PDB file of N, CA and C in Angstrom:
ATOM      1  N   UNK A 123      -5.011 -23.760  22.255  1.00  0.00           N
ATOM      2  CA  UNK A 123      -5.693 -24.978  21.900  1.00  0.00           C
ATOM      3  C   UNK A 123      -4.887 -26.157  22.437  1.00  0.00           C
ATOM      4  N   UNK A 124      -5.489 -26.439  23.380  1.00  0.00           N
ATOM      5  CA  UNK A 124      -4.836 -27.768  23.761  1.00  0.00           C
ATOM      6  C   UNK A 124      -4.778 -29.196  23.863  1.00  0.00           C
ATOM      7  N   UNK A 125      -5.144 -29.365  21.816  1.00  0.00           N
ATOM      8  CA  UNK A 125      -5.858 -30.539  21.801  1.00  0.00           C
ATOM      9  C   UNK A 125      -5.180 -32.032  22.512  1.00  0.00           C
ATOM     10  N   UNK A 126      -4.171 -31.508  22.493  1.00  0.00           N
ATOM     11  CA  UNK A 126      -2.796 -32.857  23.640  1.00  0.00           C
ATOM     12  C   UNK A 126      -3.705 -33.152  24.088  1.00  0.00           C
ATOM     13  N   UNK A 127      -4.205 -32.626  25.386  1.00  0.00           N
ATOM     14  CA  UNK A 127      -4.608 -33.108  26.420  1.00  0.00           C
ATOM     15  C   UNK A 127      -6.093 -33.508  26.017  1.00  0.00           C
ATOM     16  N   UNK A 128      -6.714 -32.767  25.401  1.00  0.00           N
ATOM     17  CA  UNK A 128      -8.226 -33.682  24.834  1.00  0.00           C
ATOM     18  C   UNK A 128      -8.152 -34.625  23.949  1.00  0.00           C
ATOM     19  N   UNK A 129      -6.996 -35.538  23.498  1.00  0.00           N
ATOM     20  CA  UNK A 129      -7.416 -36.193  22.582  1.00  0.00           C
ATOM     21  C   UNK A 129      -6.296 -37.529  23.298  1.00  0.00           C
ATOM     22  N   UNK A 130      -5.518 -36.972  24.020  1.00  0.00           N
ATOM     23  CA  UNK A 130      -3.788 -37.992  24.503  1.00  0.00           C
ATOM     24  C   UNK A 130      -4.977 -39.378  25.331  1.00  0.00           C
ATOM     25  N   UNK A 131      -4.319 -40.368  24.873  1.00  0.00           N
ATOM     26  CA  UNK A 131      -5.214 -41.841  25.491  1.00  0.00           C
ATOM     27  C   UNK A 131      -5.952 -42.191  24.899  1.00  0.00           C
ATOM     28  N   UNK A 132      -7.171 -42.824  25.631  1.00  0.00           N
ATOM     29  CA  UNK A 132      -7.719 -43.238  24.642  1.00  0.00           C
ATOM     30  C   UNK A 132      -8.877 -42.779  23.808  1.00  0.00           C
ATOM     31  N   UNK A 133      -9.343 -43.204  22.660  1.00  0.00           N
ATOM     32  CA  UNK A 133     -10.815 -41.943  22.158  1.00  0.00           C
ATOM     33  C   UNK A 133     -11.281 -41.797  22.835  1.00  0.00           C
ATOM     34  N   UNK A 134     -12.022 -40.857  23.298  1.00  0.00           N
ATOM     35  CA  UNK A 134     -13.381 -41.016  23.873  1.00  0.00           C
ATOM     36  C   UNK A 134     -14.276 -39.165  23.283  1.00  0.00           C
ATOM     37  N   UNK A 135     -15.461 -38.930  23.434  1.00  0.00           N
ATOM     38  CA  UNK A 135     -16.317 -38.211  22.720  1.00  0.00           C
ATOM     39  C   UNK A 135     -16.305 -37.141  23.937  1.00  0.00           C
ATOM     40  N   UNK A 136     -15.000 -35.995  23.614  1.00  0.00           N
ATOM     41  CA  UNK A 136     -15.111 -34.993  24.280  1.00  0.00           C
ATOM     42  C   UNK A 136     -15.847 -34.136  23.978  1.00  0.00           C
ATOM     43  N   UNK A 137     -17.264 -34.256  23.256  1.00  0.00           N
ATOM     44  CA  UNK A 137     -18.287 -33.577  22.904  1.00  0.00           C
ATOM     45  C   UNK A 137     -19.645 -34.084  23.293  1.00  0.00           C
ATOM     46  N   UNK A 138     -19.509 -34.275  24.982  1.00  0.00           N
ATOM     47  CA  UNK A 138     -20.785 -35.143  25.334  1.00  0.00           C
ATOM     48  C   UNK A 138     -21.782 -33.776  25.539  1.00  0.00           C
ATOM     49  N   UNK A 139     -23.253 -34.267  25.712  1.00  0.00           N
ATOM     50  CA  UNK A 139     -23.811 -33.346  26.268  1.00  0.00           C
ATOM     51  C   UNK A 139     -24.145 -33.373  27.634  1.00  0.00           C
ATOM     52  N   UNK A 140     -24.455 -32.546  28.127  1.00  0.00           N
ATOM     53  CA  UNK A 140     -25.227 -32.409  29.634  1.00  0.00           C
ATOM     54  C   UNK A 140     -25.533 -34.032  30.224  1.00  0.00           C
ATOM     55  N   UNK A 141     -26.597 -34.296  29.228  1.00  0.00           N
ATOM     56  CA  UNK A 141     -27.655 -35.677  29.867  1.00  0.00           C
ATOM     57  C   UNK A 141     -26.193 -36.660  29.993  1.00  0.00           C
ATOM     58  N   UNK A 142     -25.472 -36.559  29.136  1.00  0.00           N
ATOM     59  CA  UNK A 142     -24.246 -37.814  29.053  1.00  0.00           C
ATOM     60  C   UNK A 142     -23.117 -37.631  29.597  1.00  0.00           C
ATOM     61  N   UNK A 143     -22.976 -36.269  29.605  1.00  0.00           N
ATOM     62  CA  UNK A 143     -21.678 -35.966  30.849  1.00  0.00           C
ATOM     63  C   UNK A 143     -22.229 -35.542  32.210  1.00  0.00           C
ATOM     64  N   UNK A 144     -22.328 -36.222  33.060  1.00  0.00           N
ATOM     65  CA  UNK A 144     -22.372 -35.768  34.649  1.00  0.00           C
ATOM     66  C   UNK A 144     -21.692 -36.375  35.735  1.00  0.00           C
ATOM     67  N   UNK A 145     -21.410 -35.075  36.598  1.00  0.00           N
ATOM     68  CA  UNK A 145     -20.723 -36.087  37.700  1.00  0.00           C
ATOM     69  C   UNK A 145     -21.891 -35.733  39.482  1.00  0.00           C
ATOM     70  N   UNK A 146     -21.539 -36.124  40.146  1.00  0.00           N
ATOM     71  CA  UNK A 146     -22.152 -36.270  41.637  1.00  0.00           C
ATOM     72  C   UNK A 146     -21.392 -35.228  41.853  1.00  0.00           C
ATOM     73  N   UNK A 147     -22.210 -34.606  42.838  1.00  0.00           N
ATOM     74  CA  UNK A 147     -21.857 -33.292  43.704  1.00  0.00           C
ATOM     75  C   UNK A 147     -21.031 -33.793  44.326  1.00  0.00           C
ATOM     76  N   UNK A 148     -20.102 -32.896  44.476  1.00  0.00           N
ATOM     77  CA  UNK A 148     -18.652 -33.103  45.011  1.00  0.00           C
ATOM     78  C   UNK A 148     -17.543 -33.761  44.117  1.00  0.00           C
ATOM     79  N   UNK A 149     -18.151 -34.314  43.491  1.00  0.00           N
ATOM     80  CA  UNK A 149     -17.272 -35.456  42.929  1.00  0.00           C
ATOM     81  C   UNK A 149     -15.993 -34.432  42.041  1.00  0.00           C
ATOM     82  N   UNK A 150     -14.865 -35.266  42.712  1.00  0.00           N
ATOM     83  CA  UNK A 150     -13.660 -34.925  41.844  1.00  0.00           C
ATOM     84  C   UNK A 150     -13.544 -34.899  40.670  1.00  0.00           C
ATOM     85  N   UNK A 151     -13.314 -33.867  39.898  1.00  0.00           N
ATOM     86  CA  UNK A 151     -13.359 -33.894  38.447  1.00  0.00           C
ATOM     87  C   UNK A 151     -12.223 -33.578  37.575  1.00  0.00           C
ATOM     88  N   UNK A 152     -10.680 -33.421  38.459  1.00  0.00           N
ATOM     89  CA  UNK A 152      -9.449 -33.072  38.052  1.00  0.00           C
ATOM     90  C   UNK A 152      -9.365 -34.454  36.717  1.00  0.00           C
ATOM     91  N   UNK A 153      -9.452 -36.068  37.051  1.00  0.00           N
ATOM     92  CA  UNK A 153      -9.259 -36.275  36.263  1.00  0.00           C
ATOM     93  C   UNK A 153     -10.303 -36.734  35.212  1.00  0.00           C
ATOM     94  N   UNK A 154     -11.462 -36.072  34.938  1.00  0.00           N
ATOM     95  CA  UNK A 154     -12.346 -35.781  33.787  1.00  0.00           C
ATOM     96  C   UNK A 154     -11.799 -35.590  32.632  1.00  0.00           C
ATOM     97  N   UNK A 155     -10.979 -36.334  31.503  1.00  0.00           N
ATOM     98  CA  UNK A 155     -11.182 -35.889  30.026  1.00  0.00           C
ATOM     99  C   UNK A 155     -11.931 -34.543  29.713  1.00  0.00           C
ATOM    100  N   UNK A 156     -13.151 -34.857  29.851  1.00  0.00           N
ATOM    101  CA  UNK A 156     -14.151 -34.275  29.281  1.00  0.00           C
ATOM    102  C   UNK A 156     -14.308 -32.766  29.598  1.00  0.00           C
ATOM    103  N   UNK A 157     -13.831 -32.716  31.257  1.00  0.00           N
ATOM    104  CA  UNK A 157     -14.544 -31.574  31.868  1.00  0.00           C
ATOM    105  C   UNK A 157     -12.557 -30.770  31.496  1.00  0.00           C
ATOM    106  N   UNK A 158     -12.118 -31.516  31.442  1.00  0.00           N
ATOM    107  CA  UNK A 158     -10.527 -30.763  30.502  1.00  0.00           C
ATOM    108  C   UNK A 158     -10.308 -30.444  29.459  1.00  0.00           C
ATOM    109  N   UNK A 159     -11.041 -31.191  28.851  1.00  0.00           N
ATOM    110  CA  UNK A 159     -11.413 -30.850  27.277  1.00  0.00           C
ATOM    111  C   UNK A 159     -12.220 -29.791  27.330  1.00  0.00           C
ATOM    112  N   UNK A 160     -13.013 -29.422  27.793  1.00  0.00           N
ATOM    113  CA  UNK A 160     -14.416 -28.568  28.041  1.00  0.00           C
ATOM    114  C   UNK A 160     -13.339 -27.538  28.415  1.00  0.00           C
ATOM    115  N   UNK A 161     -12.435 -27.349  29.877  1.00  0.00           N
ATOM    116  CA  UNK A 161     -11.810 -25.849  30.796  1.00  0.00           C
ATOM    117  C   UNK A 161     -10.966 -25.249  29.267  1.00  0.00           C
ATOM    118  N   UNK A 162     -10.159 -26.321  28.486  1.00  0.00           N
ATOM    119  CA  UNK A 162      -9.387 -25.676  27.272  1.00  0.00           C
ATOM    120  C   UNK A 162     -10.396 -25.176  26.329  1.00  0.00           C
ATOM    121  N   UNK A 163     -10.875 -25.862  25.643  1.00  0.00           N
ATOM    122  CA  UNK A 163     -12.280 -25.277  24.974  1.00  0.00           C
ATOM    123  C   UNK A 163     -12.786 -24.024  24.980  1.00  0.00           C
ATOM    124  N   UNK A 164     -13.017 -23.573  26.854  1.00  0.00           N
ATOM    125  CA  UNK A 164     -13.450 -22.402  26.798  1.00  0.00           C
ATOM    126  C   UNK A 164     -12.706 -21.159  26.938  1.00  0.00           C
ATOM    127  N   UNK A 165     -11.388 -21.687  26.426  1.00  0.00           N
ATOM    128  CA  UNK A 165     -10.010 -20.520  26.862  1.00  0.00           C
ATOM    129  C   UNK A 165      -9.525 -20.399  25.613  1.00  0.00           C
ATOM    130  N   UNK A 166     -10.732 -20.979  24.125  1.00  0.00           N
ATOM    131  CA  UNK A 166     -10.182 -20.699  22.717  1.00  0.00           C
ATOM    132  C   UNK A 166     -10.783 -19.344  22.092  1.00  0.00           C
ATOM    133  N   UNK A 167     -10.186 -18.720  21.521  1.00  0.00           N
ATOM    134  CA  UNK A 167     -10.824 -17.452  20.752  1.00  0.00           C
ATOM    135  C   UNK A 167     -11.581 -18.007  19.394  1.00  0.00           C
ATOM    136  N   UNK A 168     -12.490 -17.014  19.473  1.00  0.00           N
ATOM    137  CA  UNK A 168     -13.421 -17.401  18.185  1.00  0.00           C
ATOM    138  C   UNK A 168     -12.769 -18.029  16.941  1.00  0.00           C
ATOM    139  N   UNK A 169     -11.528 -17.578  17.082  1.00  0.00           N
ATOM    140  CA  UNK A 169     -10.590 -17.727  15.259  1.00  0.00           C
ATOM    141  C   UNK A 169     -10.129 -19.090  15.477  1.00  0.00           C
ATOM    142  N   UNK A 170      -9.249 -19.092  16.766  1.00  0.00           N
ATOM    143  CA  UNK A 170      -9.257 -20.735  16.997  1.00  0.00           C
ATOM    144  C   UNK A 170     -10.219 -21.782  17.216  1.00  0.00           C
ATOM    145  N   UNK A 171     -11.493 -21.333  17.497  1.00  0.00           N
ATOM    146  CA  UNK A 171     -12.437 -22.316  17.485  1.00  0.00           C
ATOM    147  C   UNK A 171     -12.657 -22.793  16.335  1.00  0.00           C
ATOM    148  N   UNK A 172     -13.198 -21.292  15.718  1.00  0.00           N
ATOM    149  CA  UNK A 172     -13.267 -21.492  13.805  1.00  0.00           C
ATOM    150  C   UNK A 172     -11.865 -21.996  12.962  1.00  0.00           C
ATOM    151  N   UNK A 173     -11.013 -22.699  13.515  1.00  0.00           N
ATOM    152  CA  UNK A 173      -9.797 -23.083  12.661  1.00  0.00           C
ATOM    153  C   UNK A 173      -9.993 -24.430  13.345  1.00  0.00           C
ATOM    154  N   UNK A 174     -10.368 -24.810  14.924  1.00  0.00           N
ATOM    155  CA  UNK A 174     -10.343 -26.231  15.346  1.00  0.00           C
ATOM    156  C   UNK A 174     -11.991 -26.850  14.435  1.00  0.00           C
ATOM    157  N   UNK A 175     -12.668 -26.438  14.549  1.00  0.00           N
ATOM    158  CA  UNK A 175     -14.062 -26.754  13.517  1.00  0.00           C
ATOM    159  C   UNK A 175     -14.135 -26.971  12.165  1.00  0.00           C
ATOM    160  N   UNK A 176     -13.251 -26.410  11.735  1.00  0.00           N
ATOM    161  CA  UNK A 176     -12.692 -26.573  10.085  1.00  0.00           C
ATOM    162  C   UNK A 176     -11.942 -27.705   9.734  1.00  0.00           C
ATOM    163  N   UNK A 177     -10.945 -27.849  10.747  1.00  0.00           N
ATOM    164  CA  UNK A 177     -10.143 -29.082  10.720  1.00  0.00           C
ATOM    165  C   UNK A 177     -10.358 -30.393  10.858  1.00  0.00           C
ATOM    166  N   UNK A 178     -11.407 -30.100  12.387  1.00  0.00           N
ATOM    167  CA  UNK A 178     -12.197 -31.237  12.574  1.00  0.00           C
ATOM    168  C   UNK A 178     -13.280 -32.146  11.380  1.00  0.00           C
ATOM    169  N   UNK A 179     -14.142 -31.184  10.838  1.00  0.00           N
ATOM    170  CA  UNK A 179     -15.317 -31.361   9.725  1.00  0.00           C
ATOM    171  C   UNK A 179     -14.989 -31.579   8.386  1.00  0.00           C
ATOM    172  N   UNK A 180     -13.203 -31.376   8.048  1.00  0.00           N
ATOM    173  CA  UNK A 180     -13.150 -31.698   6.729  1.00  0.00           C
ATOM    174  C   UNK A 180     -11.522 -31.906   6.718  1.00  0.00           C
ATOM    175  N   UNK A 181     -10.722 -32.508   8.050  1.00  0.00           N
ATOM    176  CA  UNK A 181      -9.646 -33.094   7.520  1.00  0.00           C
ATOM    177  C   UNK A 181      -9.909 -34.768   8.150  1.00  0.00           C
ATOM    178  N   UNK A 182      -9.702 -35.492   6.878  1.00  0.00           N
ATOM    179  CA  UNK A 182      -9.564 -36.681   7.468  1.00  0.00           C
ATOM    180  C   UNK A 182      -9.032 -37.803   6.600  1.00  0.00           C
ATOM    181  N   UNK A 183      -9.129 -38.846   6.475  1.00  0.00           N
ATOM    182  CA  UNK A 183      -8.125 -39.850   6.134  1.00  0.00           C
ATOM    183  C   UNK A 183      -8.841 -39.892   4.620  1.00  0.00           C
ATOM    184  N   UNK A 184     -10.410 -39.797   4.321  1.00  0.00           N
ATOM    185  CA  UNK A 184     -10.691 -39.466   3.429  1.00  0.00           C
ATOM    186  C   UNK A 184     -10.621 -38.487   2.305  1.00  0.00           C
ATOM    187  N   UNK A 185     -10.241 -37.634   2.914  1.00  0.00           N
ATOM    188  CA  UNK A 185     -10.410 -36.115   2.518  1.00  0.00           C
ATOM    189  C   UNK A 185      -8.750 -35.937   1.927  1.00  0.00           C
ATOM    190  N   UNK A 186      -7.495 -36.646   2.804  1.00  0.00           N
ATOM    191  CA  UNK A 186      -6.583 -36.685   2.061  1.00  0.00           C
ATOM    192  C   UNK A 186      -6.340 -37.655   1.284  1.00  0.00           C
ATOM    193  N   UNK A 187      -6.889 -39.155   1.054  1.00  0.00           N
ATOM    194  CA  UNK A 187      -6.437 -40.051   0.316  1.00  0.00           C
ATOM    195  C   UNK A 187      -7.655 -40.162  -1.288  1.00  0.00           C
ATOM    196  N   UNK A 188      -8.529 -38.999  -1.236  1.00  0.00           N
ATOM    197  CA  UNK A 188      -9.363 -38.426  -2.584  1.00  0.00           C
ATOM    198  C   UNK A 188      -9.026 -37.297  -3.268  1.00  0.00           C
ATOM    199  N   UNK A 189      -7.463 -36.672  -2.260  1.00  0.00           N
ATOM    200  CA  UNK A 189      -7.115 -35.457  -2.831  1.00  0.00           C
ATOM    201  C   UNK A 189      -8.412 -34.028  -2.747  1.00  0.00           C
ATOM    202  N   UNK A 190      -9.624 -34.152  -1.879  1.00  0.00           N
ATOM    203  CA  UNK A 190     -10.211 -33.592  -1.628  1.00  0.00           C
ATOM    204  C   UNK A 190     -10.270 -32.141  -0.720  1.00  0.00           C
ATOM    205  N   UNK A 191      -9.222 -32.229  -0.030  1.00  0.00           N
ATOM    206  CA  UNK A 191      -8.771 -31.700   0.802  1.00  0.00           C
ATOM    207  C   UNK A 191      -8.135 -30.041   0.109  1.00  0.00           C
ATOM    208  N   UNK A 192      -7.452 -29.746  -0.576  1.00  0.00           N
ATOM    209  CA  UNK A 192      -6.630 -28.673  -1.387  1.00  0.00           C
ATOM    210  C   UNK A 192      -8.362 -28.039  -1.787  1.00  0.00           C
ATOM    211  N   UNK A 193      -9.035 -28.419  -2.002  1.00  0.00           N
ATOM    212  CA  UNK A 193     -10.099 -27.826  -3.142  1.00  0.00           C
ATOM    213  C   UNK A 193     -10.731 -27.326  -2.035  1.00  0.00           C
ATOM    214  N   UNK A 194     -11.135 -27.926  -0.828  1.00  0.00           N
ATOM    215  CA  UNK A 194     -11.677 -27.513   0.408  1.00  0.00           C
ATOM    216  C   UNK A 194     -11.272 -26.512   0.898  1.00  0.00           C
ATOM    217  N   UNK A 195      -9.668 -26.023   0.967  1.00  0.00           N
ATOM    218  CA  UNK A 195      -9.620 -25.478   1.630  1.00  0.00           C
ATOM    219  C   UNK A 195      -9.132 -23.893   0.648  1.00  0.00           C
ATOM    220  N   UNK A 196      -9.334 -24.505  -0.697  1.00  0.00           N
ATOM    221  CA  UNK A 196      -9.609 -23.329  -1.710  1.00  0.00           C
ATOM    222  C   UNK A 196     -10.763 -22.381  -1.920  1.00  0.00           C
ATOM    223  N   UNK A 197     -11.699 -23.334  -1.738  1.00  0.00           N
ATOM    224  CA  UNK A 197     -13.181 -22.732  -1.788  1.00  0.00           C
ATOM    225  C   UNK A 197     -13.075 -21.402  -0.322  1.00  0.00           C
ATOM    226  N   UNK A 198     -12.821 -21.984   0.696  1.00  0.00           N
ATOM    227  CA  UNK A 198     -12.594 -20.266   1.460  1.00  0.00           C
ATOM    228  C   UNK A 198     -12.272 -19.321   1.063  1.00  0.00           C
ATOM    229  N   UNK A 199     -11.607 -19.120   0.053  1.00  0.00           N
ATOM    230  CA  UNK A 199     -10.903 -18.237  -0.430  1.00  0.00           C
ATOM    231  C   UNK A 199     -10.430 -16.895   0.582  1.00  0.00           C
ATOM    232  N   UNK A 200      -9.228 -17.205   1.137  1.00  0.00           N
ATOM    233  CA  UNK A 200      -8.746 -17.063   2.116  1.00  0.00           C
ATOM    234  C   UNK A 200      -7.604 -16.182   1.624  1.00  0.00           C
ATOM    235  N   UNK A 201      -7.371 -14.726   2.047  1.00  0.00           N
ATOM    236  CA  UNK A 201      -5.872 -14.395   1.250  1.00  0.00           C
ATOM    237  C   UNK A 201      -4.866 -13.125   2.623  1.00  0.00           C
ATOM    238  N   UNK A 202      -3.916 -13.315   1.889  1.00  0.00           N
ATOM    239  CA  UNK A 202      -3.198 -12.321   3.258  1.00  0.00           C
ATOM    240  C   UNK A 202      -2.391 -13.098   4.615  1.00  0.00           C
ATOM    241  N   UNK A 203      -2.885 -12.252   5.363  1.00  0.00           N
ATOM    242  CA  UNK A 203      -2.381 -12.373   6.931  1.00  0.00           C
ATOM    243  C   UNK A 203      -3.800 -13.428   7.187  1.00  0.00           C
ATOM    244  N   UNK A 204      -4.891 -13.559   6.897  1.00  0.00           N
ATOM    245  CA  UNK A 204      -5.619 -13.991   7.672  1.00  0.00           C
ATOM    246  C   UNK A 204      -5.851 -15.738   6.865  1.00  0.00           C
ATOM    247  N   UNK A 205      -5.215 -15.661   5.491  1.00  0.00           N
ATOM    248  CA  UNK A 205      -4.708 -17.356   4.937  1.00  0.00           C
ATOM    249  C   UNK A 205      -3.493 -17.554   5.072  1.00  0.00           C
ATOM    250  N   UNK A 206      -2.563 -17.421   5.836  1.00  0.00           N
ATOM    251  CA  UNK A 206      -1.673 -17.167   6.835  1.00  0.00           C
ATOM    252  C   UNK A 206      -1.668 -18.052   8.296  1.00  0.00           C
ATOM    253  N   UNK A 207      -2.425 -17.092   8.971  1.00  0.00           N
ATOM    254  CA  UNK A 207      -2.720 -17.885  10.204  1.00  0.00           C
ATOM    255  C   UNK A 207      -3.758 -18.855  10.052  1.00  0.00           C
ATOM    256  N   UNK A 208      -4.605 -18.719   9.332  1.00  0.00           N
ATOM    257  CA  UNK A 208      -5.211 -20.401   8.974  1.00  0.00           C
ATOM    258  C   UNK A 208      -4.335 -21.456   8.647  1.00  0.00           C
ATOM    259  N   UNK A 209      -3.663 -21.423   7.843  1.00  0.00           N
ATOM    260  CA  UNK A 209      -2.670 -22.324   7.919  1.00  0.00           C
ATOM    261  C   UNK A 209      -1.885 -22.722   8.995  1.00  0.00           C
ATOM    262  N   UNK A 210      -0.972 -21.796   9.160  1.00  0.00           N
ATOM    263  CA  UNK A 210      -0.609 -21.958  10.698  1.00  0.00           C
ATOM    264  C   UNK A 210      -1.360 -22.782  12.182  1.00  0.00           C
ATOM    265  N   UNK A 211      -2.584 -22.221  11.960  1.00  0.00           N
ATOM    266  CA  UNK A 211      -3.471 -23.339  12.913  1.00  0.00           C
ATOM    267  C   UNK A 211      -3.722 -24.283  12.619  1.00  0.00           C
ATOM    268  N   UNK A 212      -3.985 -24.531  11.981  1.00  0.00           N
ATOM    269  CA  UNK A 212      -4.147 -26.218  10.952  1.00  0.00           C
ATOM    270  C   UNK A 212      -2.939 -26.622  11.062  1.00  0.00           C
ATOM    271  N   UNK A 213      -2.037 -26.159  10.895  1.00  0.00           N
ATOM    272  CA  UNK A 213      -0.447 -26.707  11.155  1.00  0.00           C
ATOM    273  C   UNK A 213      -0.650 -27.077  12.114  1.00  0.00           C
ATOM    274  N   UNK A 214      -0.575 -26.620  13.007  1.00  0.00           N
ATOM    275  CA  UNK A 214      -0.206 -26.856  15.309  1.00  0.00           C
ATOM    276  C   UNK A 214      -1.408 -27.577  15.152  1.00  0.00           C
ATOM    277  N   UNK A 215      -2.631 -27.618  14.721  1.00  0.00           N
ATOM    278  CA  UNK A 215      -3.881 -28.891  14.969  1.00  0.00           C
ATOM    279  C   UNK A 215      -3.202 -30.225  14.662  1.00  0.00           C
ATOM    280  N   UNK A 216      -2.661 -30.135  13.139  1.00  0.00           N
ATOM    281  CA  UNK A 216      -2.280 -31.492  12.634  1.00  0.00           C
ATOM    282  C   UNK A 216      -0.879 -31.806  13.463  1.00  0.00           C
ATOM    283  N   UNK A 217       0.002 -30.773  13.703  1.00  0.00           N
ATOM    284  CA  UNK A 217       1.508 -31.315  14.268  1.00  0.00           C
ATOM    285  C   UNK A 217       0.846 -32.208  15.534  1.00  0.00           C
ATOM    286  N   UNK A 218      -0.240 -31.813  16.743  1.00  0.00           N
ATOM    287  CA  UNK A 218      -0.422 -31.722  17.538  1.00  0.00           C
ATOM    288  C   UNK A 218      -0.902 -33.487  17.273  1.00  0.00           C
ATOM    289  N   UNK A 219      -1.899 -33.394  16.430  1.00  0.00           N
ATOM    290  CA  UNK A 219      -2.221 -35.314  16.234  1.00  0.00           C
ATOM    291  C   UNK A 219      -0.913 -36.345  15.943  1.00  0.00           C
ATOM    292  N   UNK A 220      -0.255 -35.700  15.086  1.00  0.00           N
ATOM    293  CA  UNK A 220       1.084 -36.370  14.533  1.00  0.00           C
ATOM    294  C   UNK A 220       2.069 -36.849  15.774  1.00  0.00           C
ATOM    295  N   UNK A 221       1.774 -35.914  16.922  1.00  0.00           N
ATOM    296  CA  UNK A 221       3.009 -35.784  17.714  1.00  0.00           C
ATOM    297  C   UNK A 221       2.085 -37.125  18.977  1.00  0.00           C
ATOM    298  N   UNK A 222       0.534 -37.116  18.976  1.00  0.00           N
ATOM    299  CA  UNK A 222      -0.055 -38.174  20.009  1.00  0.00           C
ATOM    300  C   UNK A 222       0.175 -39.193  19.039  1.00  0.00           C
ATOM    301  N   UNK A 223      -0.281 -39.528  17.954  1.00  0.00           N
ATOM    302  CA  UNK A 223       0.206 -40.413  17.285  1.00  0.00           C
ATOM    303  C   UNK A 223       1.339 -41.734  17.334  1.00  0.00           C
ATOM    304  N   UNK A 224       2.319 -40.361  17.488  1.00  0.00           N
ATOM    305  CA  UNK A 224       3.905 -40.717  17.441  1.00  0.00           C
ATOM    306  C   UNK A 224       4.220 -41.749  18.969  1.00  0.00           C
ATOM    307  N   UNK A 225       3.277 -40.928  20.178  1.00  0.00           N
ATOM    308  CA  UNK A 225       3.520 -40.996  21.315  1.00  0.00           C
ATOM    309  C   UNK A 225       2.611 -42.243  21.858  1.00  0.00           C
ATOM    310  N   UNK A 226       1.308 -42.418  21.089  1.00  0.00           N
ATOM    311  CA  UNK A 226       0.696 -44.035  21.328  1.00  0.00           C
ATOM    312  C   UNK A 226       2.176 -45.103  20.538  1.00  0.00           C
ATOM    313  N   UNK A 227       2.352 -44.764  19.433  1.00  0.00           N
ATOM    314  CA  UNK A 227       3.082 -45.901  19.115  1.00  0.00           C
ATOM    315  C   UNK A 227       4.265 -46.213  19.514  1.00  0.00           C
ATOM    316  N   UNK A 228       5.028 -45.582  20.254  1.00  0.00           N
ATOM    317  CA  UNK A 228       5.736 -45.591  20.852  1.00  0.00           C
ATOM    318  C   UNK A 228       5.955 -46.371  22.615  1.00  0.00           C
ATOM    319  N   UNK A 229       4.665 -45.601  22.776  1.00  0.00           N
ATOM    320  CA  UNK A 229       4.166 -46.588  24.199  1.00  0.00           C
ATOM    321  C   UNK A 229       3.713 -47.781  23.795  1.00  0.00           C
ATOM    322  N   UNK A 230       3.149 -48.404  23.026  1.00  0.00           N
ATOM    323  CA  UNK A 230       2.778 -49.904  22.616  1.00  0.00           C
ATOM    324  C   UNK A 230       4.248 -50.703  22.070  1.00  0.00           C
ATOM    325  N   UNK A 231       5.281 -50.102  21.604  1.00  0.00           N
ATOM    326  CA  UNK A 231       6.535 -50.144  21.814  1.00  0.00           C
ATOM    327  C   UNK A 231       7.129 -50.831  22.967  1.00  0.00           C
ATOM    328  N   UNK A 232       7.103 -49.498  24.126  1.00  0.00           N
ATOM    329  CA  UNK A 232       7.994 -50.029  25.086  1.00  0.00           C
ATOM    330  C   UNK A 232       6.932 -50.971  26.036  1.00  0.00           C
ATOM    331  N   UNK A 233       5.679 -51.307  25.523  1.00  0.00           N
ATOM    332  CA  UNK A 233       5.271 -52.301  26.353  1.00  0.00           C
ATOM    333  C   UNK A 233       5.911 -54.147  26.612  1.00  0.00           C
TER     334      UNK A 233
END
């Protein structure tokens, strides 16, 4: 999962569709967001998709500042090796924002 690179700069909606993402034949697409976001995307296994979809749909600034969040991720009822590596992915999802985070404010820093 290589959300670094789909999310590093600035927002933008690496979930366009067809009609809204296109480029011209030929056209260079190395530096596409989108179509990079898209090549990682399709190099995730089902478990990581289903752990980046979970994270996405119910972690957020809301979800931790209502304390909502613990009960969410209770209701799975998740046990073993396999509430284990859920965690673990949710870990490397969230380290992974924490660490672009770290790395915008830092560059507005040394500006």
């Amino acid at each position: 999962m290589n959300a670094y690179l789909a999310f590093y700069g600035e927002y933008w909606n690496c979930l366009l569709t067809p009609e809204d993402h296109w480029h011209e034949v030929g056209e260079n697409t190395a530096d596409c967001r989108n179509c990079q976001a898209a090549e990682e995307a399709a190099k995730m296994s089902q478990f990581e998709t289903a752990c980046w979809n979970w994270y996405m749909g119910n972690v957020n600034q809301f979800t931790f500042d209502g304390g909502l969040l613990p009960e969410f991720f209770r209701s799975l009822r998740l046990k073993g090796a396999i509430r284990s590596m859920f965690l673990s992915a949710l870990n490397s999802i969230y380290q992974t924002f924490e660490r672009i985070k770290f790395e915008k404010i830092r560059a507005v820093q040394e500006q």
